Short mmCIF file of C-alpha atoms and ligand atoms in Angstrom, two decimals:
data_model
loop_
_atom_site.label_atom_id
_atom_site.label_comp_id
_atom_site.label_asym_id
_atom_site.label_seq_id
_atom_site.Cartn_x
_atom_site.Cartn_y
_atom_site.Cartn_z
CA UNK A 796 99.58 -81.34 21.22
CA UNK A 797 100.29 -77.35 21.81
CA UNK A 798 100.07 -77.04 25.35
CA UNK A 799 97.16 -74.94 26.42
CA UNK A 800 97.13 -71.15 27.85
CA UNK A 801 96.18 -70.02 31.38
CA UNK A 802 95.76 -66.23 31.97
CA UNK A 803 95.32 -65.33 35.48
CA UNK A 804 95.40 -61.93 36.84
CA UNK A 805 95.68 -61.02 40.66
CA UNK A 806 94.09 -58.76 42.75
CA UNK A 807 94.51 -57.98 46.53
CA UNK A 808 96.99 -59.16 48.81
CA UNK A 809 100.44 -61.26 48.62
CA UNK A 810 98.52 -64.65 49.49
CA UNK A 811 96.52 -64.13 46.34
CA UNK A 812 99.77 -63.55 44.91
CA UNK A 813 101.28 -66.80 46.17
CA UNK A 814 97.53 -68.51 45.65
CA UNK A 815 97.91 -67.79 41.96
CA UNK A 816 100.89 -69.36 41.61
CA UNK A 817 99.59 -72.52 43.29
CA UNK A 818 97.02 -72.30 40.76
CA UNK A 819 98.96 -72.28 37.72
CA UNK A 820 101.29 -75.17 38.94
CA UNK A 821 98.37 -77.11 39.50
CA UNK A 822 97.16 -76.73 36.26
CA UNK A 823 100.51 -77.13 35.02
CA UNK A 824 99.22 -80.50 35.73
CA UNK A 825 96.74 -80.50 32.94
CA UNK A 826 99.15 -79.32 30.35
CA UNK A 827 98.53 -75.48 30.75
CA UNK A 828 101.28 -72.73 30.43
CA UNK A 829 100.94 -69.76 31.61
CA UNK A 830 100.47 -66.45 29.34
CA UNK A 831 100.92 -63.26 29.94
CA UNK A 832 98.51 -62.33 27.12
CA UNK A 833 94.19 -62.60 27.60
CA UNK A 834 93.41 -63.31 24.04
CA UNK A 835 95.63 -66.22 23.52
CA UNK A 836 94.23 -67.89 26.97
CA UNK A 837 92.45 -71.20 26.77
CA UNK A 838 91.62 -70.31 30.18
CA UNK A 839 91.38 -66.55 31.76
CA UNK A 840 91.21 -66.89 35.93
CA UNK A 841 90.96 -63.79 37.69
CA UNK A 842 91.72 -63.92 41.17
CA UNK A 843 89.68 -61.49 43.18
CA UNK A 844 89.68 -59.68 46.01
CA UNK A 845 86.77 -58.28 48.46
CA UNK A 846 88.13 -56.35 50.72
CA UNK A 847 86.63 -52.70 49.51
CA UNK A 848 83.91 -51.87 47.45
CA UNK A 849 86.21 -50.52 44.57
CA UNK A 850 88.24 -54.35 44.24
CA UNK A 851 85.09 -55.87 44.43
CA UNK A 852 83.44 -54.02 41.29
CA UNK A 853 86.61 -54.48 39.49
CA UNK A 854 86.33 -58.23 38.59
CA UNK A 855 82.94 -57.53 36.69
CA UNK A 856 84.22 -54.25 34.81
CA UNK A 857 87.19 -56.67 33.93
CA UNK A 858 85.11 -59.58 32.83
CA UNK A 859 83.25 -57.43 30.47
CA UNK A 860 86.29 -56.50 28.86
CA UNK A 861 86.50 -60.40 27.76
CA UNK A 862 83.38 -60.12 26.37
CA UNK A 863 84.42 -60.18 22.81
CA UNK A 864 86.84 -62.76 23.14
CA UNK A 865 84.24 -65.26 25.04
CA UNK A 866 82.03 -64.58 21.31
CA UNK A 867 84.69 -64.66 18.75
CA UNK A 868 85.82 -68.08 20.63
CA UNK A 869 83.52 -69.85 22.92
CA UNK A 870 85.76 -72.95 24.12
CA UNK A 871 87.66 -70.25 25.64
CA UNK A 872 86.91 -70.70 29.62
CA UNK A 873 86.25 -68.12 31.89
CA UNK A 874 87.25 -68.59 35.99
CA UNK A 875 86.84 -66.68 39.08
CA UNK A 876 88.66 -67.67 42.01
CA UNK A 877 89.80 -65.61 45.09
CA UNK A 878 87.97 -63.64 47.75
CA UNK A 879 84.93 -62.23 45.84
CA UNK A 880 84.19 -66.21 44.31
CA UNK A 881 84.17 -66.50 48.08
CA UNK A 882 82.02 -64.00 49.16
CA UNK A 883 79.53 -63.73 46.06
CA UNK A 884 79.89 -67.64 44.64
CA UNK A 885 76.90 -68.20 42.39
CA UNK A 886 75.49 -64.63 42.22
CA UNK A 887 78.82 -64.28 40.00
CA UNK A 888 77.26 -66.85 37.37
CA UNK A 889 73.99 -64.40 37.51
CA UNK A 890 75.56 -61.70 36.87
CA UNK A 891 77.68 -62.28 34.48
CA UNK A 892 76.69 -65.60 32.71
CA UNK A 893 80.35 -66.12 30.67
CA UNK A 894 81.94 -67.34 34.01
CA UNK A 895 82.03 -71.47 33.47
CA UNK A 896 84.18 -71.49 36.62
CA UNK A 897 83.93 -70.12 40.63
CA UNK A 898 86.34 -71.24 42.74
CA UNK A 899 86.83 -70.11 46.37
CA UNK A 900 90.39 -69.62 48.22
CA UNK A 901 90.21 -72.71 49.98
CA UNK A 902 89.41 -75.40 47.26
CA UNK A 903 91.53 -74.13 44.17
CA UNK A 904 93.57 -77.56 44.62
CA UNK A 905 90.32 -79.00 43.08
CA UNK A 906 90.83 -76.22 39.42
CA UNK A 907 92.14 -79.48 37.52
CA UNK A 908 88.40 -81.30 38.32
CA UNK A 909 86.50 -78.36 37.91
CA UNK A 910 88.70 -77.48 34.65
CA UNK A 911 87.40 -80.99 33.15
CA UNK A 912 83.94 -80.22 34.09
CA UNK A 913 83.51 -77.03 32.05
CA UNK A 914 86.04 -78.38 29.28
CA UNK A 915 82.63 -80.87 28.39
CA UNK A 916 80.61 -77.53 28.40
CA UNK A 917 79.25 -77.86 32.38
CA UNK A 918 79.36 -74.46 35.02
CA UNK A 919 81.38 -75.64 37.48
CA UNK A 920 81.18 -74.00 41.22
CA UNK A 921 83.32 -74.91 45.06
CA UNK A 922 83.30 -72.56 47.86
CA UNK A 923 83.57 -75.18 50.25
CA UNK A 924 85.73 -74.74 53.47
CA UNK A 925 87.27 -78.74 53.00
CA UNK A 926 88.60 -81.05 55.49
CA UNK A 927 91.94 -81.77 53.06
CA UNK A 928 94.63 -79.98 53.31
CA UNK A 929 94.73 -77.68 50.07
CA UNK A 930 98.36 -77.54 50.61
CA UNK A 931 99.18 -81.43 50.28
CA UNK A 932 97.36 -81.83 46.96
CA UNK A 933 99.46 -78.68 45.39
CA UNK A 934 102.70 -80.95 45.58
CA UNK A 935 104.73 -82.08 42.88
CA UNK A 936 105.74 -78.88 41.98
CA UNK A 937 107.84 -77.90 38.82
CA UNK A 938 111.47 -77.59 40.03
CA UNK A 939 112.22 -74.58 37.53
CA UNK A 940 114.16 -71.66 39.03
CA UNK A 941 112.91 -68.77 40.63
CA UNK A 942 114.01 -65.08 41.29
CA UNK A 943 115.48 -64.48 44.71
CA UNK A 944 112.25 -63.55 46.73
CA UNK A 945 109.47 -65.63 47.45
CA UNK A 946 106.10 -65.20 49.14
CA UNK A 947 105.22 -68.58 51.76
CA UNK A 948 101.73 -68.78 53.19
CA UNK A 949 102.25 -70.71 56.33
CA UNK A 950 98.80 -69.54 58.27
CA UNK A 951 95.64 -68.60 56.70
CA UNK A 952 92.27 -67.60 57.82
CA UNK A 953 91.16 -64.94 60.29
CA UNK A 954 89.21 -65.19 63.75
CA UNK A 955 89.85 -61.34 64.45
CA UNK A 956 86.94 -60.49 63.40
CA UNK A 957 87.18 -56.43 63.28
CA UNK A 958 83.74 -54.60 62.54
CA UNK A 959 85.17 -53.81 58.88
CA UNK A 960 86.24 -56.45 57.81
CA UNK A 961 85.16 -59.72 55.08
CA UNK A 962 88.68 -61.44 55.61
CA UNK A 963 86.71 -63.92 57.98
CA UNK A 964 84.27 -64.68 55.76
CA UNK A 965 86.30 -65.15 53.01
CA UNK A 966 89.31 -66.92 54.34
CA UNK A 967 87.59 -68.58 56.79
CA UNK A 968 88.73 -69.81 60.37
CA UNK A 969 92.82 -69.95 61.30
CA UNK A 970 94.70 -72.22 60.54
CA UNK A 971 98.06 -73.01 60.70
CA UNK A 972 100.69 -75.40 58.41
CA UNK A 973 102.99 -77.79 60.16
CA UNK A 974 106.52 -76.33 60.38
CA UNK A 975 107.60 -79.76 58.37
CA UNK A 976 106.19 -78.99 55.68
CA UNK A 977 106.55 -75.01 55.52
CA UNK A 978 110.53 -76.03 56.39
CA UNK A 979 110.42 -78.29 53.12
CA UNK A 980 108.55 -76.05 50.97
CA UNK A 981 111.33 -73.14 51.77
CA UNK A 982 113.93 -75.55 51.21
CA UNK A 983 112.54 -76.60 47.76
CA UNK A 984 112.55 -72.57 46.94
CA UNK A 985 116.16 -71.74 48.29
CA UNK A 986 117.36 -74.70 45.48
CA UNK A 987 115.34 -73.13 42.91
CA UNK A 988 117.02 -70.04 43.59
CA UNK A 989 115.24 -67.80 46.40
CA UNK A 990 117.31 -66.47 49.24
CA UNK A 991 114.36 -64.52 50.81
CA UNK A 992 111.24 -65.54 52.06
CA UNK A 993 108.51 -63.52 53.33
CA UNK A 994 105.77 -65.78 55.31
CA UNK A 995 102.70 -64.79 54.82
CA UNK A 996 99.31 -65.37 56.78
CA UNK A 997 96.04 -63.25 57.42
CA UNK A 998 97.11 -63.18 60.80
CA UNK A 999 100.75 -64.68 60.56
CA UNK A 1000 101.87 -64.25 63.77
CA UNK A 1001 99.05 -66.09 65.44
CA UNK A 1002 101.11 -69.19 63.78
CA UNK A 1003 100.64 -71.97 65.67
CA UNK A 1004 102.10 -75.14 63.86
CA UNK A 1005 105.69 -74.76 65.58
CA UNK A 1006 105.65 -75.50 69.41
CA UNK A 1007 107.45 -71.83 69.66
CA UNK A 1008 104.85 -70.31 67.12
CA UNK A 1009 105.72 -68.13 64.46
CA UNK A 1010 109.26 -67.21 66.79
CA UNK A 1011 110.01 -70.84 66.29
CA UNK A 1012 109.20 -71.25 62.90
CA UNK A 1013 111.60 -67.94 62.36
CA UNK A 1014 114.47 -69.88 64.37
CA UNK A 1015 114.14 -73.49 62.39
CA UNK A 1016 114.09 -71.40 59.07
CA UNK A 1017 117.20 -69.35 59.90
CA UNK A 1018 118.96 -72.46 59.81
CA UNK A 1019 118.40 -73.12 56.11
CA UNK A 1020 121.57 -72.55 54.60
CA UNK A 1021 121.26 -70.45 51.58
CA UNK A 1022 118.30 -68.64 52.91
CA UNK A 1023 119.71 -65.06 53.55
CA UNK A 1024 116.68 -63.04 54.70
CA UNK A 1025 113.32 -63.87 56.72
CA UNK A 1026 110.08 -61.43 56.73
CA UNK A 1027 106.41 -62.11 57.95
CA UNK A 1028 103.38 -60.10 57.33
CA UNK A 1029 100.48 -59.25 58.13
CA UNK A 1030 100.78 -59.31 61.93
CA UNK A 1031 98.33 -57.85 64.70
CA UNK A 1032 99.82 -56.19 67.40
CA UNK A 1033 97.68 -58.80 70.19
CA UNK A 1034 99.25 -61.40 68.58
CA UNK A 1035 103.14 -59.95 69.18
CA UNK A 1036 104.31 -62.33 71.64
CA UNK A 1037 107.94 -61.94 74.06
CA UNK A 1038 109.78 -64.58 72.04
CA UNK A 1039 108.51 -63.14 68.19
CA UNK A 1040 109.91 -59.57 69.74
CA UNK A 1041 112.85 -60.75 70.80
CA UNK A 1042 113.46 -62.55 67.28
CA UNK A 1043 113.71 -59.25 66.14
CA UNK A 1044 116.93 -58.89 68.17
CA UNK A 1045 118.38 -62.55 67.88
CA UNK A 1046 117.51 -63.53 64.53
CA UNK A 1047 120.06 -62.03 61.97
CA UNK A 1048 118.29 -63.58 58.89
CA UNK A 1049 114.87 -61.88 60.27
CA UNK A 1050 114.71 -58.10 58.81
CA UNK A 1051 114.08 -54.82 60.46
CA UNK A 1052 111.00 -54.10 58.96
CA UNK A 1053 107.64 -54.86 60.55
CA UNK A 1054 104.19 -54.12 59.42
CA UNK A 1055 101.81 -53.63 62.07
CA UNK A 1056 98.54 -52.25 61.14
CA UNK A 1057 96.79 -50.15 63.87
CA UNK A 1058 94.08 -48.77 61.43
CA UNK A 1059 93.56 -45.75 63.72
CA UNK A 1060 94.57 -44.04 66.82
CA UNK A 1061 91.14 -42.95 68.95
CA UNK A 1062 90.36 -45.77 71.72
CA UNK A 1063 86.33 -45.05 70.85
CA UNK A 1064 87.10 -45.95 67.03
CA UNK A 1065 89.45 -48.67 68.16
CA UNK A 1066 87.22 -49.96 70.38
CA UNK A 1067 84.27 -50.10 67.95
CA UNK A 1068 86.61 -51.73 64.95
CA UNK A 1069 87.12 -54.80 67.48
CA UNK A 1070 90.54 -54.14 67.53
CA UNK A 1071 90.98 -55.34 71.28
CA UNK A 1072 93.74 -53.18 72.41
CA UNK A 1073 93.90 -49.50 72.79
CA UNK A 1074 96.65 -46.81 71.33
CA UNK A 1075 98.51 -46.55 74.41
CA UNK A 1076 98.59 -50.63 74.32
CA UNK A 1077 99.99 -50.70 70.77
CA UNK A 1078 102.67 -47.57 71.43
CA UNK A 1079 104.07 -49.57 74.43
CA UNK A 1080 104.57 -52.60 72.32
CA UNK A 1081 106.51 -50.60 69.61
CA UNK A 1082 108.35 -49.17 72.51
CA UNK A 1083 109.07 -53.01 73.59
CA UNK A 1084 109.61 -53.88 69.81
CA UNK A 1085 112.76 -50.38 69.57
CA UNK A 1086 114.47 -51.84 72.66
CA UNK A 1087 114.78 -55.46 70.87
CA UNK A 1088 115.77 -53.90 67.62
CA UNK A 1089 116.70 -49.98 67.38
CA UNK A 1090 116.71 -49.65 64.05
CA UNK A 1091 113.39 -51.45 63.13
CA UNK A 1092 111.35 -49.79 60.33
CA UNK A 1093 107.15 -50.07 61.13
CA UNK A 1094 104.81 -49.83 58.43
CA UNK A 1095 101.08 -49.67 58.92
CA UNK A 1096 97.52 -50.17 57.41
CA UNK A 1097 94.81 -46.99 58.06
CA UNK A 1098 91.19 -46.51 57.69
CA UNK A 1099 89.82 -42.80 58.06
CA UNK A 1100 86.14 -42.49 57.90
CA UNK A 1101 85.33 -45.29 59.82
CA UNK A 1102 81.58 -44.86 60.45
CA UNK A 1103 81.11 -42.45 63.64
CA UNK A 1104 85.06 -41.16 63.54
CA UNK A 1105 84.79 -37.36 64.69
CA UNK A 1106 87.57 -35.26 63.50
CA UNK A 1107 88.92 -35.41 66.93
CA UNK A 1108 89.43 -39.46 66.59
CA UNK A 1109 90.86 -38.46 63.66
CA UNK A 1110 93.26 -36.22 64.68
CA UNK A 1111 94.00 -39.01 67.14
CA UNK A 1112 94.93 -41.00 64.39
CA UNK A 1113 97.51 -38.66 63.27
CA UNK A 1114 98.73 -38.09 66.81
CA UNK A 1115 99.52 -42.05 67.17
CA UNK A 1116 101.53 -41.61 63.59
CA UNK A 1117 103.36 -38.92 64.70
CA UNK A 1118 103.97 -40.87 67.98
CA UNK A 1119 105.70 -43.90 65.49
CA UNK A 1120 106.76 -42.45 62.83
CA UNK A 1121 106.59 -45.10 60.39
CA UNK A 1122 109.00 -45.84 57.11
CA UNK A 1123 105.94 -46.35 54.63
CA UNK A 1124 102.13 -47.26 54.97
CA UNK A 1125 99.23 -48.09 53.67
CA UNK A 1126 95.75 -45.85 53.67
CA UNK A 1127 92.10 -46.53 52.70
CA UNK A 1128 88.82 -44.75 53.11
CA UNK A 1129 86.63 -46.77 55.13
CA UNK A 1130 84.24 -48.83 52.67
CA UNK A 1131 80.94 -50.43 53.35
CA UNK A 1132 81.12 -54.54 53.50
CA UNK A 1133 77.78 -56.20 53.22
CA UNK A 1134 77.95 -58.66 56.00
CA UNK A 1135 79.58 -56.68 58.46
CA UNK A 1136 78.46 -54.82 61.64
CA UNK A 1137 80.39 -51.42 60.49
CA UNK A 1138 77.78 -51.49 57.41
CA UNK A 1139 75.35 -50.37 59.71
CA UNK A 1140 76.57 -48.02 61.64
CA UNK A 1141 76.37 -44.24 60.56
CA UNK A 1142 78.35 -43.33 57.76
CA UNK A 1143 80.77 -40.91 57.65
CA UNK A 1144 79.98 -38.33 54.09
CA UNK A 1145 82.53 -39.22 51.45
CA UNK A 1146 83.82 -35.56 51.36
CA UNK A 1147 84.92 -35.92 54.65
CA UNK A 1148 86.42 -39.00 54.19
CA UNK A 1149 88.35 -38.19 50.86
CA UNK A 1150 89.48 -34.82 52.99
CA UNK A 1151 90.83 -37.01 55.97
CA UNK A 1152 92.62 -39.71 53.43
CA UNK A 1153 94.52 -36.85 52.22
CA UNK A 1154 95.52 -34.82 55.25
CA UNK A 1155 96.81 -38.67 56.79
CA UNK A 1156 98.48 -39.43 53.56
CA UNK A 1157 100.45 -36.03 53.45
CA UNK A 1158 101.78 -36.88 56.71
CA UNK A 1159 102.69 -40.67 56.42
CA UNK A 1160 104.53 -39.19 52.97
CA UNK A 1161 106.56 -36.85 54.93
CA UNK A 1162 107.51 -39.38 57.31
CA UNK A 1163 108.18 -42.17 54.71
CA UNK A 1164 110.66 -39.87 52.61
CA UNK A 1165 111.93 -38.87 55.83
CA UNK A 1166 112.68 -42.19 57.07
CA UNK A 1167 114.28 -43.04 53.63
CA UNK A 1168 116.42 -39.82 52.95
CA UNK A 1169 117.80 -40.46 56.64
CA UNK A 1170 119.67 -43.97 54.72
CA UNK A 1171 121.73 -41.31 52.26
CA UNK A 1172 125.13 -41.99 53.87
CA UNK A 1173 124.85 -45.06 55.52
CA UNK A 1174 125.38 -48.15 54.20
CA UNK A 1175 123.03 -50.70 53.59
CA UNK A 1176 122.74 -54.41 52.55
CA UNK A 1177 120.79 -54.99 49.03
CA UNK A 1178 119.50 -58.26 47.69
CA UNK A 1179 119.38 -57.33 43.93
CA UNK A 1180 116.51 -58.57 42.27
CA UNK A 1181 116.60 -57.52 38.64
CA UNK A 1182 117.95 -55.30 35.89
CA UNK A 1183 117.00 -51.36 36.63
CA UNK A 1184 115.59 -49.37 33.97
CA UNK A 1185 118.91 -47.66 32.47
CA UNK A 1186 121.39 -49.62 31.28
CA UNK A 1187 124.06 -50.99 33.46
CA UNK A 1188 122.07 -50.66 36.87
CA UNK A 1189 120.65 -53.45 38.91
CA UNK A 1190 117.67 -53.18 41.76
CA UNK A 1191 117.49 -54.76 44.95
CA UNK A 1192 116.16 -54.39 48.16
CA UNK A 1193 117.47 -53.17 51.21
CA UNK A 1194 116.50 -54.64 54.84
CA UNK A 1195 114.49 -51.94 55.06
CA UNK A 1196 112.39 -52.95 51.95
CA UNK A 1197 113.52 -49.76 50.30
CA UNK A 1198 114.51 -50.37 46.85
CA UNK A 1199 117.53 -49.58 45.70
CA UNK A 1200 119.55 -49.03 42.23
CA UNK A 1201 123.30 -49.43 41.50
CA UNK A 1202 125.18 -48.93 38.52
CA UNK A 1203 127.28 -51.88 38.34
CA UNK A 1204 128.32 -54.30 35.82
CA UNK A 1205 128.75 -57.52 37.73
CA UNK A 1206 125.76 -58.19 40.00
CA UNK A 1207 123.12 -60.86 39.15
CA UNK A 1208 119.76 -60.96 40.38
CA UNK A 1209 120.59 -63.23 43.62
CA UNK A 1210 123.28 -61.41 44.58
CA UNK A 1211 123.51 -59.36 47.96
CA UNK A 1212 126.26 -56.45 48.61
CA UNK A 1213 126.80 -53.79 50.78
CA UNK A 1214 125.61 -50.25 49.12
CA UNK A 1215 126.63 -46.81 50.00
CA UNK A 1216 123.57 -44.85 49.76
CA UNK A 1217 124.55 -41.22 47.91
CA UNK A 1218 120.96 -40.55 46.85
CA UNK A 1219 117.23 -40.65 48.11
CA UNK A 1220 114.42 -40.10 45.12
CA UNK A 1221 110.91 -40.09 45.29
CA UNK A 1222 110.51 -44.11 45.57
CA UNK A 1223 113.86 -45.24 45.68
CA UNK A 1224 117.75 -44.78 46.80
CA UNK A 1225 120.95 -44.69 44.77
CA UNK A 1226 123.95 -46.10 45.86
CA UNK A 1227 126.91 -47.50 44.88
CA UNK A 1228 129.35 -50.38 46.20
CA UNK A 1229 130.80 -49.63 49.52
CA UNK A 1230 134.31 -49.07 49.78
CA UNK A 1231 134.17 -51.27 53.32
N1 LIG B 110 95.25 -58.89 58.57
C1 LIG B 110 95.02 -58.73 57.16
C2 LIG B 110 94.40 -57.49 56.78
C3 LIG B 110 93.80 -57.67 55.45
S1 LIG B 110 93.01 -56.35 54.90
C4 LIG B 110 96.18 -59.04 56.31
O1 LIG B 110 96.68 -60.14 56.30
O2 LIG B 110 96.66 -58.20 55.52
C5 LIG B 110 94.30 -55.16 54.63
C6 LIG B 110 93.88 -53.81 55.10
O3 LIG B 110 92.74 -53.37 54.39
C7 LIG B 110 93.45 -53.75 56.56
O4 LIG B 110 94.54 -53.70 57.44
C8 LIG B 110 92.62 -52.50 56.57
O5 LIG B 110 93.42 -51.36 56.80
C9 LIG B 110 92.05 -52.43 55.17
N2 LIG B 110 90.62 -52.75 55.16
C10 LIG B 110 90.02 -53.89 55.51
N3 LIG B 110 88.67 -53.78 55.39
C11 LIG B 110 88.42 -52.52 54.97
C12 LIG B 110 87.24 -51.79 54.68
N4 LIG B 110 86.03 -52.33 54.84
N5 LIG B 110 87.38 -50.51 54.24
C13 LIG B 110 88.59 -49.95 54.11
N6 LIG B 110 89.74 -50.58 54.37
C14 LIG B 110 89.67 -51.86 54.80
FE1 LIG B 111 90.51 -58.43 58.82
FE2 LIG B 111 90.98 -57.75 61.33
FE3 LIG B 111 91.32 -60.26 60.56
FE4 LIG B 111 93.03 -58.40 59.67
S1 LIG B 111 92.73 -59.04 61.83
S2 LIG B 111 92.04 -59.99 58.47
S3 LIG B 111 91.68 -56.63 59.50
S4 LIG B 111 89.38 -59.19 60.65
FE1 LIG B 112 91.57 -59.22 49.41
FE2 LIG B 112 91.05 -61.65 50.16
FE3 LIG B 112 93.49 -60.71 50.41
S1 LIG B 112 89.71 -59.93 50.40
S2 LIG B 112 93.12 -58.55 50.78
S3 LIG B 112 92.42 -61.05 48.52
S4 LIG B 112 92.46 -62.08 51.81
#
């Protein structure tokens, strides 16, 4: 028999990333390939994510593009896993009545049941939180290679709690993986072919299945031979403990590049966001963070608009970025989450807002390109990834997560080298081999 076609498409963060491709290897299980084409799907999973209004509303406008194909072939199955299957589970069903399938970020191991279910025409529905580790039922993997980088989710779950935010509803409570089996998982990927990992988690550094935390975990995985490069994200700066700083400084294998969302810079706004530490607080521990490693590049998330930010907490937002000067970040316009005490607190008008997004984006883009035309000269050490666009080049990145092109004939996707940067563009660096 043909084997049968899975479609999934991906929204939101790098777990979802690494979630979908737990997904299809456990349907891989049930005989399905994946596609990168919707209308030959057997199956079309779209795996959501809540986090703003906008990437919410996208999963229906995107179901209603499949529309035709659901009529022209009707044993053609329709999923929705991810944070808004989470957050919305049945009303999903309501409101759009193709979906056979909801599944929620923390049962997906269950897909091949639920796949059987609406194979013999059922709706099938799980947004449980379950006892089992999803983890241990995803085993069995297919040993196929890989390209050089891999995400790892080795913590999920959030018990931050910030007035914004639906992570903790979604994700649900921490929780943590055993460094066994995170050790074995990354040793499965370095023999299929990865030589860096980046470990992800909602709050990753609030790791707690090594008895040294996530510091611990970074030491044991260092000694995986083959594994070149180590990066975590998403951290919180309360969570940055001595011995995770200092890894920045002992651990070669662990990169230079840290993102440490602040999300704004006024002590008031802070304060009301539940962030739990003040601006001064998180400038000291970047401070602490430059002595352990002096070249360390910070990247950050924003919010402007958050509801009852006065254009003087503002403008304390873009004090604090001037303060860091970060090497790239990322910004969003506060949006209203049904669920969560920001919703109902007074709004800030959308002009405002949109004018604030781009006054803090024009600065975190002159410090970005800054930051990156600073590396013309110096020499940097690229893990090259694949083929560029023109012929002959290859693009990797650097430790600094800048990406970087080389013409070179030579160089296979796996491959690190030490580049000569001659060249800074608007997203990326040229170099060529250095004469060292
Ligand atoms: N700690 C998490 C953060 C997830 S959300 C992680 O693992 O990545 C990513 C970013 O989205 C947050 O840092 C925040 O800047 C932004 N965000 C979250 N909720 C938001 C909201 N309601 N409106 C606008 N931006 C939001
Ligand atoms: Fe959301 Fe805050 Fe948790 Fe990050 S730390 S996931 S922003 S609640
Ligand atoms: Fe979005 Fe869920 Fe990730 S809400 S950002 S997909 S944890």
């Amino acid at each position: 028999m043909a084997p049968k076609k899975l479609y999934i498409k991906t929204y939101g963060c790098q777990m979802n990333v690494y979630d979908s491709e737990r997904m299809a290897e456990a349907m891989g299980g049930e005989g399905y390939e994946t596609t990168e084409r919707p209308e030959d799907a057997d199956m079309i999973l779209l795996n959501t994510c809540h986090i703003r209004e906008k990437a919410a509303e996208k999963v229906y406008s995107e179901l209603g593009r499949y529309k035709g194909l659901k009529a022209a072939r009707p044993d053609l199955k329709i999923g929705v896993a991810g944070c808004v299957a989470q957050a919305e589970g049945e009303e999903i069903m309501r409101r759009q009545p193709m979906v056979d399938l909801v599944v929620g970020p923390q049962s997906y191991h269950r897909l091949p049941e639920m796949e059987a279910k609406v194979r013999t025409g059922g709706k099938a529905l799980d947004t449980d939180f379950p006892e089992e580790d999803k983890f241990d039922h995803l085993k069995g993997r297919p040993k196929a290679k890989r390209g050089p980088t891999a995400f790892l989710t080795v913590q999920e779950g959030c018990d931050k709690f910030c007035a914004f935010c639906v992570v903790p509803y979604t994700r649900g409570a921490e929780v943590s993986r055993p460094a066994d089996r995170v050790l074995t998982e990354a040793r499965d990927l370095v023999e299929r072919g990865v030589r860096e990992i980046t470990l992800l988690g909602q709050n990753v550094n609030a790791y707690h299945g090594h008895d040294g935390g996530l510091a611990g975990l970074i030491h044991a995985l260092a000694e995986v031979d083959g594994l070149e490069r180590i990066r975590f994200t998403t951290s919180h700066p309360n969570d940055m403990d001595e011995a995770l700083i200092e890894a920045h400084g002992t651990c070669d294998k662990l990169m230079p590049y840290l993102h440490l969302p602040v999300q704004a810079g006024s002590d008031k706004i802070l304060k009301r966001m539940n962030r739990q530490h003040t601006a001064e607080q998180y400038l000291r521990l970047i401070e602490r963070l430059r002595a352990a490693r002096p070249d360390l590049h910070l990247s950050g998330d924003f919010i402007v608009g958050f509801p009852e930010e006065t254009e003087a907490d503002f403008q304390a937002t873009l004090d604090l970025i001037e303060a860091v000067e970060y090497g790239s970040a990322f910004s969003f316009k506060y949006s209203e989450r049904p669920g969560t005490p920001a919703a109902e607190r007074p709004q800030v008008p959308e002009a405002e807002k949109d004018d604030r997004l781009q006054r803090l984006q024009a600065l975190l883009t002159k410090q970005q390109r800054s930051l990156q035309d600073a590396m013309v000269g110096r020499d940097v050490h690229v893990l090259f990834e694949k083929p560029g666009r023109l012929p002959g080049q290859m693009v990797g990145k650097s430790e600094y997560l800048h990406a970087v092109h080389v013409e070179t004939s030579g160089i296979v996707p796996g491959d690190m080298a030490r580049i000569r940067i001659e060249s800074s563009g608007p997203n990326s660096l040229k170099g060529v081999m250095s004469p060292l």
